[in-house]
Structure formats: structure tokens, C-alpha cells
Amino acid sequence: MKTLRTIADVRAAVRAARADGATVGLVPTMGAFHDGHLSLVHRARSESDLVVVSLFVNPTQFGANEDLATYPRDEGRDAELAAAAGVDILFAPAVTEIYPAGFATSIHVSGLTEVLDGAARGPHHFDGVATVVTKLFQIVAPDAAYFGQKDAQQVLVVRRLVRDLDMPVRIVACPIVREPDGLAMSSRNVYLDAAARERATALNRALDAAEAAVAGGRTDAASILSAARAELAAAAIDPEYLELRSADDLRPLEGVASTALLLVAARVGAARLIDNRTLEAPST
Ligand code: PAF
């Protein structure tokens, strides 16, 4: 595995591989790898000849009061894990390589980005994501790019971006990877102390309860949300949002007619956590 720092070096390496007929898979990350990231790498490895992982803690997607300064960073460990997982190129640029002096462009995806995490974190968040993802796609020009379904809204934003700007890249959403007790893996889980870590398992229980409600025929939003909210309340968690939305375009839903997304965000101890579940109406 090569660690590359410059756009020019990545372009040269990808060009050389493409000249030999290689297909290219990109896994965009902010590092602090866990098994969720590695599942994206494994999927990319199984489908691509050249696997590029970007490691870049993107400042433009963090708000002024968010955790940019403290976001976990350990490039040495990440590089070891990436090499062991079969990554060919680790692209770990400096901030100035991605945002040189005078950088003035921002990509905004309307509609999908004003709700849920866009409302909770502010409009800069998805503008930052869309801008850096666009840059990464321009730099690496991958055939496919791999994202975790834990960031369900991000996946929809990236799909819309790619569709609207005619980017020739296939977006692959990979399943959420969970700890044995159900907590969705996240780089931010390191912020949880023991008590908060225990309480955080309520997010998955809330999604389980919602799924059980739907399986039991309670497909209206009020019943689903109240089943989920009861699990959160039992762990003294007051969610930032808990919403039933369309899995295609995030419009609010009054019930599960076919497929829906239940999305939750909550502050638990020192961590802000998100999770979601796709809910399917029981077949009649
Ligand atoms: O999901 C993430 O880690 C980030 O939002 C991404 C896609 C790497 C963009 O910075």
C-alpha cells in the first residue's frame, strides 16, 4: 500500500492503473477506522482492481461548536488496518491540498439537506460533505464509491449529487456494522464513558422496538415513534430527532406503506450519535 499526499500523485497512480485496464473503487473516510470502515474496504476490494481510501478530516463539514479539533486521528493505526485489508492507495492529504488559499466553491444539494442532520448541525454540514465528495470524485475518478448506510441521509445526498451532476460513479451503500450489543459502530463512540456507552445501546433497541411494532401491524407513524421513544426514554435519552421519512427523498411519512426510514440522532454523554433502520410494511 502507498500513502499519497498530493492530488497529482493520486491522479498519476490511478492513470497508471487504468492504463492496465483496472477498475477503481473509492472509500471516502475521515479515518479512526473501525469495522464499519473495513466492511466498506472489503466490499470495494471484492469489486475493484484498485482500491483507494481517502483519509481526510474535512473541516468544512464541521460547525464552529463541533468536534473538529478533538475528532479522533491516528493515521499510523489507520494505515496498518488499511494495508491489512488490501487497500492499494491511502490518500491522506493536508487541508491545504484540498482547500488551497482562495478556495471559493461550495456544492449545495437542495431539499435533502435542510432536514434531520442538516437542521440539527446547520447547512454547512452537507455543503461540506457534498463539496469534499465532489472533489474526491474529481481527483480519483472512481468507478464506484462506498459509503456506510449508518449515514443514511449522507448516502441520499451523495446519490442526488451524482445524479444531478452526471458523475459517472456508482454509489454503493453498505449495511450498518454493529457492536455485539447493537450499538452502531462510529468513530465518535470513543467519546462515550462506560455509563454513556451502556445508555447508547438504547438507540438500537428503539429501532428494534419500531421494527417490532411494524411487524405487529402498527404501521402508523405515531405508534412506531412511540414504541421507539419509550426505549429511548427508559435510558433517559431525549433525541435531537426521531423521524419516519421516505427512504427515497426523506419526505415525512405518516406511516409505513411499503418501505420507510426511521432515523434517530441523540446526544448521549459526550457523543452525538446517529442511527437508522429501514422499515418494511408486513406483506398482507
Ligand atoms: O462519512 C464520512 O466519513 C464523511 O462524511 C465523508 C463522506 C468521508 C466526507 O468527509
PDB file of C-alpha atoms and ligand atoms in Angstrom:
ATOM      1  CA  MET A   1       0.000   0.000   0.000  1.00  0.00           C
ATOM      2  CA  LYS A   2       1.208   3.500  -0.857  1.00  0.00           C
ATOM      3  CA  THR A   3       0.295   6.540   1.209  1.00  0.00           C
ATOM      4  CA  LEU A   4      -0.046   9.532  -1.105  1.00  0.00           C
ATOM      5  CA  ARG A   5      -0.447  13.163  -0.051  1.00  0.00           C
ATOM      6  CA  THR A   6      -0.980  15.070  -3.272  1.00  0.00           C
ATOM      7  CA  ILE A   7      -3.716  15.211  -5.877  1.00  0.00           C
ATOM      8  CA  ALA A   8      -1.094  14.934  -8.620  1.00  0.00           C
ATOM      9  CA  ASP A   9       0.321  11.705  -7.158  1.00  0.00           C
ATOM     10  CA  VAL A  10      -3.138  10.130  -6.802  1.00  0.00           C
ATOM     11  CA  ARG A  11      -4.065  11.071 -10.357  1.00  0.00           C
ATOM     12  CA  ALA A  12      -0.800   9.591 -11.675  1.00  0.00           C
ATOM     13  CA  ALA A  13      -1.300   6.329  -9.758  1.00  0.00           C
ATOM     14  CA  VAL A  14      -4.919   5.973 -10.901  1.00  0.00           C
ATOM     15  CA  ARG A  15      -3.968   6.834 -14.501  1.00  0.00           C
ATOM     16  CA  ALA A  16      -1.271   4.134 -14.491  1.00  0.00           C
ATOM     17  CA  ALA A  17      -3.694   1.525 -13.113  1.00  0.00           C
ATOM     18  CA  ARG A  18      -6.380   2.500 -15.617  1.00  0.00           C
ATOM     19  CA  ALA A  19      -3.862   2.168 -18.465  1.00  0.00           C
ATOM     20  CA  ASP A  20      -3.639  -1.508 -17.449  1.00  0.00           C
ATOM     21  CA  GLY A  21      -7.442  -1.795 -17.547  1.00  0.00           C
ATOM     22  CA  ALA A  22      -8.007  -1.579 -13.786  1.00  0.00           C
ATOM     23  CA  THR A  23     -11.358  -0.651 -12.275  1.00  0.00           C
ATOM     24  CA  VAL A  24     -11.173   1.769  -9.354  1.00  0.00           C
ATOM     25  CA  GLY A  25     -13.095   1.717  -6.068  1.00  0.00           C
ATOM     26  CA  LEU A  26     -13.001   4.659  -3.637  1.00  0.00           C
ATOM     27  CA  VAL A  27     -13.817   4.559   0.071  1.00  0.00           C
ATOM     28  CA  PRO A  28     -14.059   8.144   1.381  1.00  0.00           C
ATOM     29  CA  THR A  29     -13.330   8.318   5.131  1.00  0.00           C
ATOM     30  CA  MET A  30     -12.324  10.663   7.909  1.00  0.00           C
ATOM     31  CA  GLY A  31     -10.153   7.945   9.490  1.00  0.00           C
ATOM     32  CA  ALA A  32     -10.337   6.475  13.014  1.00  0.00           C
ATOM     33  CA  PHE A  33     -11.131   3.176  11.366  1.00  0.00           C
ATOM     34  CA  HIS A  34     -13.461   0.600  12.886  1.00  0.00           C
ATOM     35  CA  ASP A  35     -15.069  -2.498  11.428  1.00  0.00           C
ATOM     36  CA  GLY A  36     -17.680  -0.343   9.680  1.00  0.00           C
ATOM     37  CA  HIS A  37     -14.955   1.307   7.589  1.00  0.00           C
ATOM     38  CA  LEU A  38     -13.288  -2.032   6.996  1.00  0.00           C
ATOM     39  CA  SER A  39     -16.555  -3.502   5.703  1.00  0.00           C
ATOM     40  CA  LEU A  40     -16.564  -0.741   3.048  1.00  0.00           C
ATOM     41  CA  VAL A  41     -12.969  -1.573   2.152  1.00  0.00           C
ATOM     42  CA  HIS A  42     -13.759  -5.298   1.889  1.00  0.00           C
ATOM     43  CA  ARG A  43     -16.677  -4.557  -0.421  1.00  0.00           C
ATOM     44  CA  ALA A  44     -14.523  -2.238  -2.556  1.00  0.00           C
ATOM     45  CA  ARG A  45     -11.747  -4.852  -2.605  1.00  0.00           C
ATOM     46  CA  SER A  46     -14.168  -7.538  -3.822  1.00  0.00           C
ATOM     47  CA  GLU A  47     -15.439  -5.338  -6.673  1.00  0.00           C
ATOM     48  CA  SER A  48     -12.441  -3.261  -7.821  1.00  0.00           C
ATOM     49  CA  ASP A  49      -8.923  -3.838  -9.122  1.00  0.00           C
ATOM     50  CA  LEU A  50      -7.533  -0.715  -7.469  1.00  0.00           C
ATOM     51  CA  VAL A  51      -8.828   0.304  -4.034  1.00  0.00           C
ATOM     52  CA  VAL A  52      -8.272   3.903  -2.943  1.00  0.00           C
ATOM     53  CA  VAL A  53      -9.172   5.003   0.589  1.00  0.00           C
ATOM     54  CA  SER A  54      -9.198   8.713   1.356  1.00  0.00           C
ATOM     55  CA  LEU A  55      -8.384   9.749   4.910  1.00  0.00           C
ATOM     56  CA  PHE A  56      -9.294  13.374   5.403  1.00  0.00           C
ATOM     57  CA  VAL A  57     -10.972  15.006   8.380  1.00  0.00           C
ATOM     58  CA  ASN A  58     -12.924  17.500   6.316  1.00  0.00           C
ATOM     59  CA  PRO A  59     -13.101  20.823   8.191  1.00  0.00           C
ATOM     60  CA  THR A  60     -15.909  22.283   6.088  1.00  0.00           C
ATOM     61  CA  GLN A  61     -18.470  19.758   7.313  1.00  0.00           C
ATOM     62  CA  PHE A  62     -17.927  20.643  10.999  1.00  0.00           C
ATOM     63  CA  GLY A  63     -19.706  23.535  12.689  1.00  0.00           C
ATOM     64  CA  ALA A  64     -17.933  26.061  14.909  1.00  0.00           C
ATOM     65  CA  ASN A  65     -19.122  24.281  18.066  1.00  0.00           C
ATOM     66  CA  GLU A  66     -18.477  20.764  16.821  1.00  0.00           C
ATOM     67  CA  ASP A  67     -15.628  18.326  17.385  1.00  0.00           C
ATOM     68  CA  LEU A  68     -13.184  19.111  14.541  1.00  0.00           C
ATOM     69  CA  ALA A  69     -10.304  19.713  16.958  1.00  0.00           C
ATOM     70  CA  THR A  70     -10.934  16.587  19.011  1.00  0.00           C
ATOM     71  CA  TYR A  71     -12.072  14.248  16.217  1.00  0.00           C
ATOM     72  CA  PRO A  72     -10.066  11.026  16.733  1.00  0.00           C
ATOM     73  CA  ARG A  73      -6.974  10.883  14.499  1.00  0.00           C
ATOM     74  CA  ASP A  74      -4.429   8.062  14.291  1.00  0.00           C
ATOM     75  CA  GLU A  75      -3.046   7.806  10.784  1.00  0.00           C
ATOM     76  CA  GLY A  76      -0.446   5.176  11.728  1.00  0.00           C
ATOM     77  CA  ARG A  77      -3.089   2.765  13.041  1.00  0.00           C
ATOM     78  CA  ASP A  78      -5.409   3.504  10.116  1.00  0.00           C
ATOM     79  CA  ALA A  79      -2.593   2.841   7.639  1.00  0.00           C
ATOM     80  CA  GLU A  80      -1.860  -0.544   9.247  1.00  0.00           C
ATOM     81  CA  LEU A  81      -5.532  -1.544   9.146  1.00  0.00           C
ATOM     82  CA  ALA A  82      -5.905  -0.338   5.559  1.00  0.00           C
ATOM     83  CA  ALA A  83      -2.824  -2.235   4.391  1.00  0.00           C
ATOM     84  CA  ALA A  84      -4.016  -5.405   6.125  1.00  0.00           C
ATOM     85  CA  ALA A  85      -7.419  -5.035   4.422  1.00  0.00           C
ATOM     86  CA  GLY A  86      -5.799  -4.880   0.989  1.00  0.00           C
ATOM     87  CA  VAL A  87      -6.018  -1.155   0.226  1.00  0.00           C
ATOM     88  CA  ASP A  88      -3.728  -0.102  -2.634  1.00  0.00           C
ATOM     89  CA  ILE A  89      -3.628   3.650  -2.074  1.00  0.00           C
ATOM     90  CA  LEU A  90      -4.256   5.619   1.094  1.00  0.00           C
ATOM     91  CA  PHE A  91      -4.839   9.235   0.110  1.00  0.00           C
ATOM     92  CA  ALA A  92      -4.118  11.354   3.190  1.00  0.00           C
ATOM     93  CA  PRO A  93      -3.857  14.967   2.035  1.00  0.00           C
ATOM     94  CA  ALA A  94      -3.190  18.073   4.110  1.00  0.00           C
ATOM     95  CA  VAL A  95      -6.084  20.512   4.468  1.00  0.00           C
ATOM     96  CA  THR A  96      -4.274  22.955   2.148  1.00  0.00           C
ATOM     97  CA  GLU A  97      -4.077  20.319  -0.594  1.00  0.00           C
ATOM     98  CA  ILE A  98      -7.873  20.050  -0.663  1.00  0.00           C
ATOM     99  CA  TYR A  99      -8.654  23.671   0.221  1.00  0.00           C
ATOM    100  CA  PRO A 100      -5.779  25.838  -1.053  1.00  0.00           C
ATOM    101  CA  ALA A 101      -5.779  29.557  -0.320  1.00  0.00           C
ATOM    102  CA  GLY A 102      -8.559  31.232  -2.266  1.00  0.00           C
ATOM    103  CA  PHE A 103     -10.785  28.145  -2.421  1.00  0.00           C
ATOM    104  CA  ALA A 104     -14.262  29.587  -3.064  1.00  0.00           C
ATOM    105  CA  THR A 105     -16.613  26.860  -4.269  1.00  0.00           C
ATOM    106  CA  SER A 106     -19.341  25.067  -2.374  1.00  0.00           C
ATOM    107  CA  ILE A 107     -21.788  22.440  -3.580  1.00  0.00           C
ATOM    108  CA  HIS A 108     -25.317  22.630  -2.190  1.00  0.00           C
ATOM    109  CA  VAL A 109     -27.876  19.871  -2.666  1.00  0.00           C
ATOM    110  CA  SER A 110     -31.285  21.416  -2.033  1.00  0.00           C
ATOM    111  CA  GLY A 111     -34.155  19.755  -0.218  1.00  0.00           C
ATOM    112  CA  LEU A 112     -32.451  16.698   1.205  1.00  0.00           C
ATOM    113  CA  THR A 113     -30.021  18.740   3.258  1.00  0.00           C
ATOM    114  CA  GLU A 114     -32.267  21.103   5.194  1.00  0.00           C
ATOM    115  CA  VAL A 115     -33.826  18.437   7.423  1.00  0.00           C
ATOM    116  CA  LEU A 116     -32.628  15.983  10.080  1.00  0.00           C
ATOM    117  CA  ASP A 117     -28.816  16.320  10.371  1.00  0.00           C
ATOM    118  CA  GLY A 118     -28.909  19.378   8.102  1.00  0.00           C
ATOM    119  CA  ALA A 119     -31.292  21.094  10.516  1.00  0.00           C
ATOM    120  CA  ALA A 120     -29.501  19.847  13.636  1.00  0.00           C
ATOM    121  CA  ARG A 121     -25.925  20.564  12.503  1.00  0.00           C
ATOM    122  CA  GLY A 122     -26.604  23.502  10.166  1.00  0.00           C
ATOM    123  CA  PRO A 123     -26.477  23.967   6.389  1.00  0.00           C
ATOM    124  CA  HIS A 124     -22.656  23.946   6.303  1.00  0.00           C
ATOM    125  CA  HIS A 125     -22.643  20.239   7.144  1.00  0.00           C
ATOM    126  CA  PHE A 126     -23.959  18.704   3.945  1.00  0.00           C
ATOM    127  CA  ASP A 127     -22.455  21.502   1.833  1.00  0.00           C
ATOM    128  CA  GLY A 128     -19.087  20.457   3.265  1.00  0.00           C
ATOM    129  CA  VAL A 129     -19.794  16.780   2.591  1.00  0.00           C
ATOM    130  CA  ALA A 130     -21.037  17.423  -0.961  1.00  0.00           C
ATOM    131  CA  THR A 131     -18.067  19.664  -1.765  1.00  0.00           C
ATOM    132  CA  VAL A 132     -15.397  17.290  -0.485  1.00  0.00           C
ATOM    133  CA  VAL A 133     -17.048  14.232  -2.044  1.00  0.00           C
ATOM    134  CA  THR A 134     -17.227  16.061  -5.372  1.00  0.00           C
ATOM    135  CA  LYS A 135     -13.537  16.907  -5.088  1.00  0.00           C
ATOM    136  CA  LEU A 136     -12.632  13.316  -4.210  1.00  0.00           C
ATOM    137  CA  PHE A 137     -14.611  12.043  -7.202  1.00  0.00           C
ATOM    138  CA  GLN A 138     -12.802  14.568  -9.429  1.00  0.00           C
ATOM    139  CA  ILE A 139      -9.413  13.519  -8.061  1.00  0.00           C
ATOM    140  CA  VAL A 140      -9.829   9.746  -8.031  1.00  0.00           C
ATOM    141  CA  ALA A 141     -12.446   9.345 -10.795  1.00  0.00           C
ATOM    142  CA  PRO A 142     -13.634   6.043  -9.295  1.00  0.00           C
ATOM    143  CA  ASP A 143     -15.974   3.575 -10.987  1.00  0.00           C
ATOM    144  CA  ALA A 144     -17.659   3.011  -7.625  1.00  0.00           C
ATOM    145  CA  ALA A 145     -17.632   4.715  -4.234  1.00  0.00           C
ATOM    146  CA  TYR A 146     -18.580   3.043  -0.956  1.00  0.00           C
ATOM    147  CA  PHE A 147     -20.493   4.681   1.901  1.00  0.00           C
ATOM    148  CA  GLY A 148     -21.968   3.360   5.145  1.00  0.00           C
ATOM    149  CA  GLN A 149     -25.754   3.210   5.481  1.00  0.00           C
ATOM    150  CA  LYS A 150     -25.363   4.498   9.056  1.00  0.00           C
ATOM    151  CA  ASP A 151     -25.142   7.928   7.423  1.00  0.00           C
ATOM    152  CA  ALA A 152     -28.390   7.297   5.532  1.00  0.00           C
ATOM    153  CA  GLN A 153     -29.023  10.976   4.795  1.00  0.00           C
ATOM    154  CA  GLN A 154     -25.463  11.389   3.509  1.00  0.00           C
ATOM    155  CA  VAL A 155     -25.981   8.443   1.142  1.00  0.00           C
ATOM    156  CA  LEU A 156     -29.119  10.085  -0.286  1.00  0.00           C
ATOM    157  CA  VAL A 157     -27.338  13.435  -0.647  1.00  0.00           C
ATOM    158  CA  VAL A 158     -24.403  11.815  -2.470  1.00  0.00           C
ATOM    159  CA  ARG A 159     -26.731   9.833  -4.748  1.00  0.00           C
ATOM    160  CA  ARG A 160     -28.588  13.033  -5.670  1.00  0.00           C
ATOM    161  CA  LEU A 161     -25.313  14.905  -6.250  1.00  0.00           C
ATOM    162  CA  VAL A 162     -24.050  12.189  -8.560  1.00  0.00           C
ATOM    163  CA  ARG A 163     -27.329  12.055 -10.440  1.00  0.00           C
ATOM    164  CA  ASP A 164     -27.718  15.818 -10.811  1.00  0.00           C
ATOM    165  CA  LEU A 165     -24.122  16.424 -11.906  1.00  0.00           C
ATOM    166  CA  ASP A 166     -23.955  13.343 -14.179  1.00  0.00           C
ATOM    167  CA  MET A 167     -20.962  11.930 -12.363  1.00  0.00           C
ATOM    168  CA  PRO A 168     -20.024   8.535 -13.776  1.00  0.00           C
ATOM    169  CA  VAL A 169     -19.667   6.808 -10.420  1.00  0.00           C
ATOM    170  CA  ARG A 170     -21.752   4.019  -8.887  1.00  0.00           C
ATOM    171  CA  ILE A 171     -22.692   4.706  -5.261  1.00  0.00           C
ATOM    172  CA  VAL A 172     -22.685   1.600  -3.090  1.00  0.00           C
ATOM    173  CA  ALA A 173     -24.337   1.820   0.341  1.00  0.00           C
ATOM    174  CA  CYS A 174     -23.074  -0.867   2.738  1.00  0.00           C
ATOM    175  CA  PRO A 175     -25.002  -2.193   5.755  1.00  0.00           C
ATOM    176  CA  ILE A 176     -24.560  -0.710   9.225  1.00  0.00           C
ATOM    177  CA  VAL A 177     -21.996  -2.643  11.276  1.00  0.00           C
ATOM    178  CA  ARG A 178     -22.903  -3.007  14.950  1.00  0.00           C
ATOM    179  CA  GLU A 179     -21.119  -3.913  18.166  1.00  0.00           C
ATOM    180  CA  PRO A 180     -22.305  -7.211  19.721  1.00  0.00           C
ATOM    181  CA  ASP A 181     -24.733  -5.261  21.936  1.00  0.00           C
ATOM    182  CA  GLY A 182     -26.230  -3.468  18.941  1.00  0.00           C
ATOM    183  CA  LEU A 183     -24.542  -0.067  19.118  1.00  0.00           C
ATOM    184  CA  ALA A 184     -23.805   1.128  15.583  1.00  0.00           C
ATOM    185  CA  MET A 185     -20.053   1.456  15.049  1.00  0.00           C
ATOM    186  CA  SER A 186     -18.905   5.068  14.861  1.00  0.00           C
ATOM    187  CA  SER A 187     -15.595   6.844  15.258  1.00  0.00           C
ATOM    188  CA  ARG A 188     -17.378   9.036  17.810  1.00  0.00           C
ATOM    189  CA  ASN A 189     -18.148   6.079  20.112  1.00  0.00           C
ATOM    190  CA  VAL A 190     -14.740   6.728  21.724  1.00  0.00           C
ATOM    191  CA  TYR A 191     -16.306   9.809  23.357  1.00  0.00           C
ATOM    192  CA  LEU A 192     -18.650   7.561  25.418  1.00  0.00           C
ATOM    193  CA  ASP A 193     -17.705   6.813  29.016  1.00  0.00           C
ATOM    194  CA  ALA A 194     -18.862   3.487  30.497  1.00  0.00           C
ATOM    195  CA  ALA A 195     -22.259   4.776  31.658  1.00  0.00           C
ATOM    196  CA  ALA A 196     -22.998   6.584  28.393  1.00  0.00           C
ATOM    197  CA  ARG A 197     -21.785   3.584  26.405  1.00  0.00           C
ATOM    198  CA  GLU A 198     -24.389   1.435  28.199  1.00  0.00           C
ATOM    199  CA  ARG A 199     -27.169   4.006  27.628  1.00  0.00           C
ATOM    200  CA  ALA A 200     -26.212   4.345  23.960  1.00  0.00           C
ATOM    201  CA  THR A 201     -27.414   0.792  23.269  1.00  0.00           C
ATOM    202  CA  ALA A 202     -30.959   2.184  23.631  1.00  0.00           C
ATOM    203  CA  LEU A 203     -30.738   3.647  20.117  1.00  0.00           C
ATOM    204  CA  ASN A 204     -30.634   0.199  18.574  1.00  0.00           C
ATOM    205  CA  ARG A 205     -33.319  -1.044  20.983  1.00  0.00           C
ATOM    206  CA  ALA A 206     -35.508   1.872  19.891  1.00  0.00           C
ATOM    207  CA  LEU A 207     -35.100   0.872  16.255  1.00  0.00           C
ATOM    208  CA  ASP A 208     -35.806  -2.772  17.182  1.00  0.00           C
ATOM    209  CA  ALA A 209     -38.979  -1.706  19.001  1.00  0.00           C
ATOM    210  CA  ALA A 210     -40.106   0.291  15.980  1.00  0.00           C
ATOM    211  CA  GLU A 211     -39.448  -2.660  13.708  1.00  0.00           C
ATOM    212  CA  ALA A 212     -41.375  -4.958  16.048  1.00  0.00           C
ATOM    213  CA  ALA A 213     -44.303  -2.504  16.054  1.00  0.00           C
ATOM    214  CA  VAL A 214     -44.405  -2.549  12.258  1.00  0.00           C
ATOM    215  CA  ALA A 215     -44.108  -6.343  12.164  1.00  0.00           C
ATOM    216  CA  GLY A 216     -47.041  -6.451  14.597  1.00  0.00           C
ATOM    217  CA  GLY A 217     -49.160  -4.407  12.211  1.00  0.00           C
ATOM    218  CA  ARG A 218     -48.806  -0.993  13.896  1.00  0.00           C
ATOM    219  CA  THR A 219     -47.673   0.795  10.760  1.00  0.00           C
ATOM    220  CA  ASP A 220     -48.793   4.359  11.596  1.00  0.00           C
ATOM    221  CA  ALA A 221     -46.046   6.846  12.447  1.00  0.00           C
ATOM    222  CA  ALA A 222     -47.454   7.680  15.889  1.00  0.00           C
ATOM    223  CA  SER A 223     -47.322   4.031  17.063  1.00  0.00           C
ATOM    224  CA  ILE A 224     -43.885   3.435  15.561  1.00  0.00           C
ATOM    225  CA  LEU A 225     -42.388   6.579  17.053  1.00  0.00           C
ATOM    226  CA  SER A 226     -43.944   5.960  20.440  1.00  0.00           C
ATOM    227  CA  ALA A 227     -42.516   2.419  20.572  1.00  0.00           C
ATOM    228  CA  ALA A 228     -39.062   3.799  19.750  1.00  0.00           C
ATOM    229  CA  ARG A 229     -39.378   6.777  22.083  1.00  0.00           C
ATOM    230  CA  ALA A 230     -40.239   4.513  25.036  1.00  0.00           C
ATOM    231  CA  GLU A 231     -36.887   2.700  24.678  1.00  0.00           C
ATOM    232  CA  LEU A 232     -35.012   5.989  24.492  1.00  0.00           C
ATOM    233  CA  ALA A 233     -36.874   7.377  27.489  1.00  0.00           C
ATOM    234  CA  ALA A 234     -36.022   4.275  29.541  1.00  0.00           C
ATOM    235  CA  ALA A 235     -32.357   5.183  29.003  1.00  0.00           C
ATOM    236  CA  ALA A 236     -33.019   8.892  29.730  1.00  0.00           C
ATOM    237  CA  ILE A 237     -32.317   9.812  26.112  1.00  0.00           C
ATOM    238  CA  ASP A 238     -34.155  12.789  24.648  1.00  0.00           C
ATOM    239  CA  PRO A 239     -33.471  12.529  20.904  1.00  0.00           C
ATOM    240  CA  GLU A 240     -32.452  15.504  18.788  1.00  0.00           C
ATOM    241  CA  TYR A 241     -34.724  13.953  16.210  1.00  0.00           C
ATOM    242  CA  LEU A 242     -36.618  10.707  15.778  1.00  0.00           C
ATOM    243  CA  GLU A 243     -38.439  10.744  12.481  1.00  0.00           C
ATOM    244  CA  LEU A 244     -40.127   8.493   9.974  1.00  0.00           C
ATOM    245  CA  ARG A 245     -39.204   9.533   6.454  1.00  0.00           C
ATOM    246  CA  SER A 246     -39.293   8.330   2.901  1.00  0.00           C
ATOM    247  CA  ALA A 247     -36.282   6.166   2.058  1.00  0.00           C
ATOM    248  CA  ASP A 248     -36.135   7.816  -1.388  1.00  0.00           C
ATOM    249  CA  ASP A 249     -36.351  11.536  -0.696  1.00  0.00           C
ATOM    250  CA  LEU A 250     -36.720  11.972   3.078  1.00  0.00           C
ATOM    251  CA  ARG A 251     -40.217  13.436   2.898  1.00  0.00           C
ATOM    252  CA  PRO A 252     -42.067  12.974   6.203  1.00  0.00           C
ATOM    253  CA  LEU A 253     -44.326   9.908   6.316  1.00  0.00           C
ATOM    254  CA  GLU A 254     -47.479   9.272   8.298  1.00  0.00           C
ATOM    255  CA  GLY A 255     -46.930   5.541   8.235  1.00  0.00           C
ATOM    256  CA  VAL A 256     -45.097   2.645   6.602  1.00  0.00           C
ATOM    257  CA  ALA A 257     -46.925   1.722   3.417  1.00  0.00           C
ATOM    258  CA  SER A 258     -44.037  -0.125   1.784  1.00  0.00           C
ATOM    259  CA  THR A 259     -40.512   0.969   2.763  1.00  0.00           C
ATOM    260  CA  ALA A 260     -39.595   3.782   5.147  1.00  0.00           C
ATOM    261  CA  LEU A 261     -36.581   5.052   7.032  1.00  0.00           C
ATOM    262  CA  LEU A 262     -36.653   5.641  10.763  1.00  0.00           C
ATOM    263  CA  LEU A 263     -33.811   7.988  11.681  1.00  0.00           C
ATOM    264  CA  VAL A 264     -32.594   8.997  15.111  1.00  0.00           C
ATOM    265  CA  ALA A 265     -29.947  11.367  16.464  1.00  0.00           C
ATOM    266  CA  ALA A 266     -29.204  11.891  20.132  1.00  0.00           C
ATOM    267  CA  ARG A 267     -26.581  13.261  22.428  1.00  0.00           C
ATOM    268  CA  VAL A 268     -25.514  10.549  24.845  1.00  0.00           C
ATOM    269  CA  GLY A 269     -22.876  11.681  27.319  1.00  0.00           C
ATOM    270  CA  ALA A 270     -20.162  13.441  25.301  1.00  0.00           C
ATOM    271  CA  ALA A 271     -21.121  11.882  21.972  1.00  0.00           C
ATOM    272  CA  ARG A 272     -23.640  12.840  19.334  1.00  0.00           C
ATOM    273  CA  LEU A 273     -24.844   9.562  17.823  1.00  0.00           C
ATOM    274  CA  ILE A 274     -26.979   8.785  14.784  1.00  0.00           C
ATOM    275  CA  ASP A 275     -28.617   5.543  13.715  1.00  0.00           C
ATOM    276  CA  ASN A 276     -31.413   4.425  11.413  1.00  0.00           C
ATOM    277  CA  ARG A 277     -33.424   1.438  10.287  1.00  0.00           C
ATOM    278  CA  THR A 278     -35.219   0.641   7.056  1.00  0.00           C
ATOM    279  CA  LEU A 279     -38.749  -0.476   7.914  1.00  0.00           C
ATOM    280  CA  GLU A 280     -40.790  -2.659   5.585  1.00  0.00           C
ATOM    281  CA  ALA A 281     -44.551  -2.979   5.804  1.00  0.00           C
ATOM    282  CA  PRO A 282     -45.612  -6.549   6.590  1.00  0.00           C
ATOM    283  CA  SER A 283     -46.798  -8.411   3.494  1.00  0.00           C
ATOM    284  CA  THR A 284     -50.562  -8.874   3.510  1.00  0.00           C
TER     285      THR A 284
HETATM  286  O1  PAF B   1     -18.823   9.776   6.187  1.00  0.00           O
HETATM  287  C1  PAF B   1     -17.733  10.383   6.323  1.00  0.00           C
HETATM  288  O2  PAF B   1     -16.783   9.887   6.953  1.00  0.00           O
HETATM  289  C2  PAF B   1     -17.571  11.759   5.698  1.00  0.00           C
HETATM  290  O3  PAF B   1     -18.752  12.483   5.768  1.00  0.00           O
HETATM  291  C3  PAF B   1     -17.037  11.695   4.249  1.00  0.00           C
HETATM  292  C4  PAF B   1     -18.019  11.009   3.329  1.00  0.00           C
HETATM  293  C5  PAF B   1     -15.702  10.959   4.222  1.00  0.00           C
HETATM  294  C6  PAF B   1     -16.816  13.112   3.723  1.00  0.00           C
HETATM  295  O4  PAF B   1     -15.887  13.803   4.501  1.00  0.00           O
END
